[in-house]
Short mmCIF file of C-alpha atoms in Angstrom, two decimals:
data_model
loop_
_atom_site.label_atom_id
_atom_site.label_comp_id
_atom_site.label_asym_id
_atom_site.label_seq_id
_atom_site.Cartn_x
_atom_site.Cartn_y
_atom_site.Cartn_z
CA UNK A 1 162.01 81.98 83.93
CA UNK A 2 163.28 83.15 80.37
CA UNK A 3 164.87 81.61 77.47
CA UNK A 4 165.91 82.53 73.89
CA UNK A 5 164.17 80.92 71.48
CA UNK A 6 167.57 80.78 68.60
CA UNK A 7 165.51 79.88 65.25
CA UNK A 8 163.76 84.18 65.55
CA UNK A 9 165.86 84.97 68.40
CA UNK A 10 162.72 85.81 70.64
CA UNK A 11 162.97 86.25 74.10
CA UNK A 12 160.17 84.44 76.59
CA UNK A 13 160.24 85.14 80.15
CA UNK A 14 157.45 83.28 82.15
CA UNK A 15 155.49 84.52 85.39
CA UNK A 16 156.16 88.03 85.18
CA UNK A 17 157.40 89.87 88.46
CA UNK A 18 157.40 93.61 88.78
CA UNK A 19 160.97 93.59 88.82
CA UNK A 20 161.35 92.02 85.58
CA UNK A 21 160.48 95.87 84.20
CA UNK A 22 162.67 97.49 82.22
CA UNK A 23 164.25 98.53 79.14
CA UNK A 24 165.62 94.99 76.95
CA UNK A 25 168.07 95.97 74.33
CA UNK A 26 168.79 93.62 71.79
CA UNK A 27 172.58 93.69 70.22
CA UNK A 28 173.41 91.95 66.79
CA UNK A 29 176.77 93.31 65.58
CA UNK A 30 176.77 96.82 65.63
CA UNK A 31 172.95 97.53 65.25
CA UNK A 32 171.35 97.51 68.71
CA UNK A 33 167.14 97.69 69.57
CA UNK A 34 165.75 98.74 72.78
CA UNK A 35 162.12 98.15 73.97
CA UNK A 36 160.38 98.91 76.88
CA UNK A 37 158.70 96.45 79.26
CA UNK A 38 156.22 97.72 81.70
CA UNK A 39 155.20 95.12 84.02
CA UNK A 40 151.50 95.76 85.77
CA UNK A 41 149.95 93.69 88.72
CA UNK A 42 146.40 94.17 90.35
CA UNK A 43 145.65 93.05 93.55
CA UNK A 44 141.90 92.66 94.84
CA UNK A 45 141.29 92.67 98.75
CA UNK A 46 140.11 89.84 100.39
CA UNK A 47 141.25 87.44 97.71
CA UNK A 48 138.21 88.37 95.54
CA UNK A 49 135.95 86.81 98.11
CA UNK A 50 133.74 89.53 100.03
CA UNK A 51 130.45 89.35 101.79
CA UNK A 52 127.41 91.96 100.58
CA UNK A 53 127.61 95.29 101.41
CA UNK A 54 131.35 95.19 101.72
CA UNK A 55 133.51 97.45 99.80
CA UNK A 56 136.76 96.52 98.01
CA UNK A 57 140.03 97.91 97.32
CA UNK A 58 141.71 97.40 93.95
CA UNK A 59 145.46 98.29 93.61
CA UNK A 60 147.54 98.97 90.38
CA UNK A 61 150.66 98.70 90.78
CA UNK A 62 153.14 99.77 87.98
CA UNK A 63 156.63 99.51 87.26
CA UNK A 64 158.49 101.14 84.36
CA UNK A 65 161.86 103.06 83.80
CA UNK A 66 159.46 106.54 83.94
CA UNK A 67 156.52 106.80 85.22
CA UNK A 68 153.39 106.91 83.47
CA UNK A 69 151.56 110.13 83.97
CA UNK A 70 149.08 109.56 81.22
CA UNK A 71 148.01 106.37 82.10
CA UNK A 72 144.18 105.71 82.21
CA UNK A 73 142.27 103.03 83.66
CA UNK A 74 138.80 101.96 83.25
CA UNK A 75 136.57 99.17 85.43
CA UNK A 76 134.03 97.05 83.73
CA UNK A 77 131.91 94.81 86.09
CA UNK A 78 130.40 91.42 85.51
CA UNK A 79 128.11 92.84 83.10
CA UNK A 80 130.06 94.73 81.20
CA UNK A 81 129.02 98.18 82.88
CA UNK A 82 131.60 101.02 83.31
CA UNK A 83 132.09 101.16 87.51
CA UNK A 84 133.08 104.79 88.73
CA UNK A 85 135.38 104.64 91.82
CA UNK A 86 133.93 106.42 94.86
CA UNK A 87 137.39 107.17 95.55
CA UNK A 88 140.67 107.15 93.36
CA UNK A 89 144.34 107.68 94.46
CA UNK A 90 147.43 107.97 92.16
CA UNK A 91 150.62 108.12 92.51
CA UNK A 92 154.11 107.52 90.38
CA UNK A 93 153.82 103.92 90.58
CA UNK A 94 150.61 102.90 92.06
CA UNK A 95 146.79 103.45 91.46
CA UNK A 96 144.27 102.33 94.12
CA UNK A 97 140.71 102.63 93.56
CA UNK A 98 137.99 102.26 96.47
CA UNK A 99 134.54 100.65 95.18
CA UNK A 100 131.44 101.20 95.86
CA UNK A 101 129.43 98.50 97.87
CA UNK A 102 128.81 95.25 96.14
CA UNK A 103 125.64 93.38 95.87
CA UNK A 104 125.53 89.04 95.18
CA UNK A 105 124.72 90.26 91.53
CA UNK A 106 128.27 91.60 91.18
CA UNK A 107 129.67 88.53 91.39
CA UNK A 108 131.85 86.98 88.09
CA UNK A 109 134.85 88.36 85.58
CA UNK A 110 135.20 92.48 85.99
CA UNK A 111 137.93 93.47 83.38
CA UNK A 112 140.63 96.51 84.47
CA UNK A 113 141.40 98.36 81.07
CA UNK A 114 144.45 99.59 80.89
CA UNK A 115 145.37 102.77 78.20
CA UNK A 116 147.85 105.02 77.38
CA UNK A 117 148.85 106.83 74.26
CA UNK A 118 152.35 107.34 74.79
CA UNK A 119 153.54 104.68 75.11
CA UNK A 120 150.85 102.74 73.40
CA UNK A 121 149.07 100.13 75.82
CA UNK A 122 145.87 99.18 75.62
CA UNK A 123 145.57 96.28 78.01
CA UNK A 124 142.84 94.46 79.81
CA UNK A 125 143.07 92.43 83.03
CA UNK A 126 140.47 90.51 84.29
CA UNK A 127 139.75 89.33 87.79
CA UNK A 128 136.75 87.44 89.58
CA UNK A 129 134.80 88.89 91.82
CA UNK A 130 132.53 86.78 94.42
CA UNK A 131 130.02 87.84 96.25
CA UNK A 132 128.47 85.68 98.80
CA UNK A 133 125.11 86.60 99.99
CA UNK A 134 121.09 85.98 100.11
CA UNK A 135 119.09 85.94 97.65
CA UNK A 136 116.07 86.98 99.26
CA UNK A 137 115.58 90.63 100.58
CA UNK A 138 117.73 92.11 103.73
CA UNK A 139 113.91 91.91 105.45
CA UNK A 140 110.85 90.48 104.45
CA UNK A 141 107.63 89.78 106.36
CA UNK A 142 105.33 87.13 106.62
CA UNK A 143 101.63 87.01 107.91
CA UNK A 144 100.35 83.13 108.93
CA UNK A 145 97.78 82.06 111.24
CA UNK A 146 97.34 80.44 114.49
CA UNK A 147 97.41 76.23 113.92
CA UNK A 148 98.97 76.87 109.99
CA UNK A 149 102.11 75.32 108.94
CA UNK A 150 105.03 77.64 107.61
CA UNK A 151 108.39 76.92 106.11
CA UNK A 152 111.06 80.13 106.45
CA UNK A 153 113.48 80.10 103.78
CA UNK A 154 116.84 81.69 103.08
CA UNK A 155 118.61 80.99 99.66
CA UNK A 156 122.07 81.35 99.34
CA UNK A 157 124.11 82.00 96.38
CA UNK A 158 127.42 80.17 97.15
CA UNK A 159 127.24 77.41 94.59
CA UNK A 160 125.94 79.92 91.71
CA UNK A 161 129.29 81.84 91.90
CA UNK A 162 131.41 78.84 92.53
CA UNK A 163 132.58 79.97 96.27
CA UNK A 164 135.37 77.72 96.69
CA UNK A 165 135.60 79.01 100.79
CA UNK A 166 134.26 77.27 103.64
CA UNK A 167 131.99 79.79 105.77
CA UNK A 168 129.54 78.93 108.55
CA UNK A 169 126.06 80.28 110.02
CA UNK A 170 123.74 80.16 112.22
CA UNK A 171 119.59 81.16 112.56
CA UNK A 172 118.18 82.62 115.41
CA UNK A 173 115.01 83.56 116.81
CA UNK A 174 114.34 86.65 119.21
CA UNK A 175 110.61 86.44 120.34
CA UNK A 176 108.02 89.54 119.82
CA UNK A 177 108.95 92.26 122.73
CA UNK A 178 111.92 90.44 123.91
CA UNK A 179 115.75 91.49 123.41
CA UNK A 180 117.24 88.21 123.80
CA UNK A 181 118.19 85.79 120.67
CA UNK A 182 117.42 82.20 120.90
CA UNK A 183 119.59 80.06 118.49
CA UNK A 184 117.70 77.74 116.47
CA UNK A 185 120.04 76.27 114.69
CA UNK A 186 123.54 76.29 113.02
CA UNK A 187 125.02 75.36 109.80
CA UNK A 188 128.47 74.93 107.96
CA UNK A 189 129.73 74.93 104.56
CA UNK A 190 132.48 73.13 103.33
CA UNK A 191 134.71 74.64 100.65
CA UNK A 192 133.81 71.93 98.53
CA UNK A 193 130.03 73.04 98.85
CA UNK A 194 128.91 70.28 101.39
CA UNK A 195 126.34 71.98 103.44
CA UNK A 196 125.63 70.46 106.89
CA UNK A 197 122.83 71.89 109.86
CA UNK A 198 122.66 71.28 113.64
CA UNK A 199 119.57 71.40 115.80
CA UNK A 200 120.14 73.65 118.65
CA UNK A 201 117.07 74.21 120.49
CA UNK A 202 114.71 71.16 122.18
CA UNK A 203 112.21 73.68 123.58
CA UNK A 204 111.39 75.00 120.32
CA UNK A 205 109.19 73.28 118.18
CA UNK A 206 110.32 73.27 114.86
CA UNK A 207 111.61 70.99 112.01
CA UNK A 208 114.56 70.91 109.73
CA UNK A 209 112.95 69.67 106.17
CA UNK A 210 115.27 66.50 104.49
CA UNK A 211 114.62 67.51 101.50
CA UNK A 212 114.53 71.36 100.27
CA UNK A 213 115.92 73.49 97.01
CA UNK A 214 120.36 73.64 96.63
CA UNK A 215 121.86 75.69 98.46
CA UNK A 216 119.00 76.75 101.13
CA UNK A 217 118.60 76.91 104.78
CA UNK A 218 114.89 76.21 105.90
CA UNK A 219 113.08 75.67 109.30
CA UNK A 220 109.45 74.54 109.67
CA UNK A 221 106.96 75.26 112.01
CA UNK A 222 104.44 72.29 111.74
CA UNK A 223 101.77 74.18 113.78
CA UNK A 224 101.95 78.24 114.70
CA UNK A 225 101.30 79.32 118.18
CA UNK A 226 100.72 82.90 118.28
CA UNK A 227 104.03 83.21 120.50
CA UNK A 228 106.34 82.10 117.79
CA UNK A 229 105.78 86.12 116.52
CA UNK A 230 108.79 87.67 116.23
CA UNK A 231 111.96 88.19 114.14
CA UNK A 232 113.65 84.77 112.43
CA UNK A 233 117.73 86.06 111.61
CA UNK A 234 120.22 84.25 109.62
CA UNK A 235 123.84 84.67 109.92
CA UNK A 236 126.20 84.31 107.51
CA UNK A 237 130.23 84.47 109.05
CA UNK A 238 133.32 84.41 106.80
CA UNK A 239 136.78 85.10 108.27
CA UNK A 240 134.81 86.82 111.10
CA UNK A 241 133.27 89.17 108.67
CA UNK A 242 129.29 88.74 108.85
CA UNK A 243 125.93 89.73 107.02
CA UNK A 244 122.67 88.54 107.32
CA UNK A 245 118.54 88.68 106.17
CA UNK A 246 115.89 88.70 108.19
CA UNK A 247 112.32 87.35 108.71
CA UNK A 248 110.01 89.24 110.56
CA UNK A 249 106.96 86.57 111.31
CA UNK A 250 103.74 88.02 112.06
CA UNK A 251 100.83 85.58 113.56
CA UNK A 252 96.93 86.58 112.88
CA UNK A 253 94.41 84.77 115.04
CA UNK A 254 90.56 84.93 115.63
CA UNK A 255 88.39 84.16 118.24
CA UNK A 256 85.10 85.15 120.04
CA UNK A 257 83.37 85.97 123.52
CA UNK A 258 81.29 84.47 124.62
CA UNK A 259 81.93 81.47 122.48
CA UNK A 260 79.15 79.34 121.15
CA UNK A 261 76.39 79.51 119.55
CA UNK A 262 74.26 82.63 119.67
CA UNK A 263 70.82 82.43 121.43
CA UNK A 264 67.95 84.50 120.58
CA UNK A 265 68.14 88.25 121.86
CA UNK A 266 72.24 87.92 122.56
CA UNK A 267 74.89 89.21 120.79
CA UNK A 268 78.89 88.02 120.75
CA UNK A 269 82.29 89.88 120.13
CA UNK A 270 84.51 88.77 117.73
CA UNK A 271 88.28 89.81 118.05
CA UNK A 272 90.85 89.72 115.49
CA UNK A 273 94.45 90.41 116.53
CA UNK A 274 97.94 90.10 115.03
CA UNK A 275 101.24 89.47 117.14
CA UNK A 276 103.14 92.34 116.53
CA UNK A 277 103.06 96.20 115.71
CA UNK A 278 102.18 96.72 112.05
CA UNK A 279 103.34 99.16 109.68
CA UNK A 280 101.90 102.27 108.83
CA UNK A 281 100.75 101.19 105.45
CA UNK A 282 98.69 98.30 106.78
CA UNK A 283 95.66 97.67 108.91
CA UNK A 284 92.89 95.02 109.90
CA UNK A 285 89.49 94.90 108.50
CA UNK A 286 86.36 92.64 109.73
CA UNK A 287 83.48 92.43 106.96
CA UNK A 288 81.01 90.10 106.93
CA UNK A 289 80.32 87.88 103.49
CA UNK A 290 77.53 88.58 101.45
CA UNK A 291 77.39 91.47 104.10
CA UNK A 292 76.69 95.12 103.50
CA UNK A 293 79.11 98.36 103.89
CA UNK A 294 77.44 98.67 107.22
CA UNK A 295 78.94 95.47 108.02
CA UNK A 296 82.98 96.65 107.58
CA UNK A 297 84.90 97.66 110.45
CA UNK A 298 88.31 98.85 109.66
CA UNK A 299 90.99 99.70 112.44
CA UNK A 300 92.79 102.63 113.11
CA UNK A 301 96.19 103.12 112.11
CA UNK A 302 98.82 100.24 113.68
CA UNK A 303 95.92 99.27 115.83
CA UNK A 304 97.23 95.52 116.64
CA UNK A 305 93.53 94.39 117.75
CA UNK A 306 89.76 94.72 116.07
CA UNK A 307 86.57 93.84 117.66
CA UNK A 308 83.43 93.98 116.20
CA UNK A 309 79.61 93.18 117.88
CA UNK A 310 77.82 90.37 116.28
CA UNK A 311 73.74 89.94 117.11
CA UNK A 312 72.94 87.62 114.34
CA UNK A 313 74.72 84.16 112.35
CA UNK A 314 76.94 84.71 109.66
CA UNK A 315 80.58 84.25 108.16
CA UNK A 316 82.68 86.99 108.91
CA UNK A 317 86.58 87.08 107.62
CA UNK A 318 89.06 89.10 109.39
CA UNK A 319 91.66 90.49 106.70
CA UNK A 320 95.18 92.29 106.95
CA UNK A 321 95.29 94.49 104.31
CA UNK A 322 99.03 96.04 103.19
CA UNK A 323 99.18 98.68 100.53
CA UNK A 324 95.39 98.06 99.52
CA UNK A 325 96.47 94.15 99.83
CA UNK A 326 94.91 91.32 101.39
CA UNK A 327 98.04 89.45 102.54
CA UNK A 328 96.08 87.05 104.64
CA UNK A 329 92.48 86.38 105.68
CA UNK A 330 90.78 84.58 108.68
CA UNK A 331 86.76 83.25 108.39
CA UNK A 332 84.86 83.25 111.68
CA UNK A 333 81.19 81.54 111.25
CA UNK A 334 78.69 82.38 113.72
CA UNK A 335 76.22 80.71 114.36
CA UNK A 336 72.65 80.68 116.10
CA UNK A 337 71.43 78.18 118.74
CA UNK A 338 68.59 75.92 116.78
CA UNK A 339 64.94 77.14 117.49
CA UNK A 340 63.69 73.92 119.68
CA UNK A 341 67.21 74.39 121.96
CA UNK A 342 65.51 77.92 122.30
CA UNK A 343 62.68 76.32 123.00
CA UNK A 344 64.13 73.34 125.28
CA UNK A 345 66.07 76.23 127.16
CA UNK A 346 63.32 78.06 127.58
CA UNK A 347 60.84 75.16 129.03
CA UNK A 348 63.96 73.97 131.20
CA UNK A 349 64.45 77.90 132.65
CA UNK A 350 60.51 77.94 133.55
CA UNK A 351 60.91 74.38 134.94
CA UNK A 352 63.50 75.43 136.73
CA UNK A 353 61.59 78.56 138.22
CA UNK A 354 58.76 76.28 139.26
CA UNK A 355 61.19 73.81 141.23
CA UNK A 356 63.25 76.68 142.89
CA UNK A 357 59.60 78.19 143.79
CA UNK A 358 58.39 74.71 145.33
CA UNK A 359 61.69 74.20 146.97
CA UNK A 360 61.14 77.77 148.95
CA UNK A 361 57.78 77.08 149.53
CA UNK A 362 58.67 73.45 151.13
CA UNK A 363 61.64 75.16 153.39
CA UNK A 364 59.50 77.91 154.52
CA UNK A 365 57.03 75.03 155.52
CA UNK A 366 59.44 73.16 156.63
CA UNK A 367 60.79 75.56 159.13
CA UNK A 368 57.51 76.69 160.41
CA UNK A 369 57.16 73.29 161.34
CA UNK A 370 60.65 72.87 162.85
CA UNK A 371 59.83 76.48 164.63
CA UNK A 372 56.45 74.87 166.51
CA UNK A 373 58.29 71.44 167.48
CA UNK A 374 60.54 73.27 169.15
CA UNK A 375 58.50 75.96 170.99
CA UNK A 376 56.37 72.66 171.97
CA UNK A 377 59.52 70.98 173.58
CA UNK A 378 60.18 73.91 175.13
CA UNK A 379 56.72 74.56 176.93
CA UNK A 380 57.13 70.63 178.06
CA UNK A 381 60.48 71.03 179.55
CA UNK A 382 59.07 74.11 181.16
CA UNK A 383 56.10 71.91 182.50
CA UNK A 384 58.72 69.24 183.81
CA UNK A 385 60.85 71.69 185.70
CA UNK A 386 57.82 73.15 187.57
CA UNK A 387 56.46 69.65 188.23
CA UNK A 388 60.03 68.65 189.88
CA UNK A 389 60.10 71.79 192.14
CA UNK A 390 56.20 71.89 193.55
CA UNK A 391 56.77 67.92 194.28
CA UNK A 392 52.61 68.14 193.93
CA UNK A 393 49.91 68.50 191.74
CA UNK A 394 46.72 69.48 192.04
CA UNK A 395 43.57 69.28 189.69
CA UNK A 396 41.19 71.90 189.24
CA UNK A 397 37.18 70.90 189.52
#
């Protein structure tokens, strides 16, 4: 690994080991030059490679005739900010420095400077640093509606930073107030970036989108029920290390009772309601449009369910409001039963009165006549019987 080169008599020695530290003397006749080599090699855990959250190790490792007691070093990240150790540990030969926990936007080139004053070094090392994770939010929520199409998205970050490992994942679904997951689907990534997805689930209905944004992993609902609530994970595993980001989906519907159109003189309930428990900062709200203040119902705090009494036609929204947000809205129109159906209903219920009346009136008749047929058959039987026993019959003058 080292030669001389003879025209300046300089000596090259490739793919420095730690061993190769030391002092070199050089000897021409009777004059003789020493230097000192010191050899340094940093190691990264994991290769470089780490999931979010995780925290790495970095070692120094020195080697030298003495030991340098002086010796600084200083850690500059991706974007050229100083990184403080949360923990630091020296000793003669060796330096190794705990991290804090990294993020996807630590990922690239961090530089380990290297200083002394005596000797004189002032060297920098660099090493990549890769970071695979989402790029959307450890949790998020999203409000839909009943019959609305939704498309749940995670992006990942692997061909950004030029991951050159092969990982795999998987999405799962665990339903509003139950503790068991239901996989969805899973997914692998090649370490030459070739992403690939498996449907898992028949009973489910959902859809995996052909085409969608690099490096994501999406699932579509084509129509929400209101039991599709719940929380939508995906799984990242690498060298059975794991992270993943979550989707909590919340479903809003509407409806009313009775249903239909109102008659005169009635009055319906309309009910909004939301799938799962909300947070304290949000509530639901029904207000009717063009309305008054009289006409705003707000619910109490994490109250999943609002109902509100309605005596007259109108468009009324349902709203969840988040930190003084509307994050989604549902209209309701009521409406009133036209005046001749009032009228039709009305001549049909008097109608019907009349004929219920008659129909009494003819069974009551109808029985009394039944009643005297029968007391009649009975007072000729009678007659028969008497005639069979006297044998005779005699007539009055």
């Amino acid at each position: 690994r080292s030669e001389i080169k003879s025209t300046n008599k300089q000596l090259t020695v490739q793919k420095l080991e730690l061993s190769d530290a030391g002092v070199y003397t050089c000897k021409y006749g009777s004059h003789e030059v020493h230097t000192t080599l010191h050899v340094f090699k940093l190691t990264i855990s994991s290769d470089g490679h780490f999931l979010k959250n995780e925290v790495p190790d970095l070692t120094l490792m020195h080697s030298s005739s003495d030991p340098l007691s002086n010796l600084g070093v200083t850690l500059f990240n991706s974007n050229n900010n100083i990184v403080r150790p949360e923990t630091e540990n020296k000793f003669p030969h060796k330096y190794i420095l705990n991290l804090r926990k990294l993020e996807p936007t630590d990922s690239g080139t961090w530089v380990c400077h290297i200083h002394s004053d005596s000797p004189v070094i002032n060297k920098n090392i660099s090493f990549a640093v890769k970071v695979l994770g989402f790029q959307n939010p450890d949790s998020e929520r999203k409000y839909v509606t009943v019959d609305s199409t939704v498309i749940l998205s995670w992006h990942l970050n692997f061909r950004k930073i030029k991951w050159n490992e092969g990982f795999t994942g998987q999405v799962n679904w665990k339903q509003q107030g139950s503790a068991n997951p239901h996989e969805l689907l899973d997914f692998n990534v090649t370490a030459q970036g070739e992403q690939h997805e498996t449907k898992k689930s028949s009973h489910f209905l959902f859809e995996i989108p052909e085409t969608k944004p690099e490096s994501t992993i999406e699932l579509k609902l084509p129509s929400v029920h209101f039991n599709h609530s719940g929380q939508y994970q995906c799984q990242l595993a690498y060298r059975g290390r794991h992270m993943q980001s979550k989707i909590e989906l919340v479903v809003m519907k509407v409806s009313a009772n009775p249903v239909g159109p109102l008659s005169r003189g009635a009055k319906t309930t309309l009910i909004c309601q939301v799938s799962g428990p909300l947070p304290s900062n949000a509530h639901l709200r029904w207000e009717r449009v063009n309305g008054t203040q009289m006409d705003i119902k707000n619910s109490k705090q994490q109250e999943v369910k609002l109902e509100v009494d309605v005596n007259a036609a109108g468009l009324w929204t349902c709203h969840l409001i988040e930190d003084n947000v509307r994050k989604i809205s549902v209209h309701y129109r009521v409406e009133e039963v036209p005046v001749w159906i009032n009228y039709v209903v009305t001549g049909a219920s008097v109608g019907g009165s009349v004929l219920v009346f008659a129909l009494v009136c003819l069974c009551i008749i109808s029985g009394i006549s039944w009643q005297r047929r029968r007391l009649r058959a009975k007072r000729m039987e009678r007659a028969r019987q008497l005639l069979l026993e006297n044998k005779t019959c005699q007539c009055q003058q």
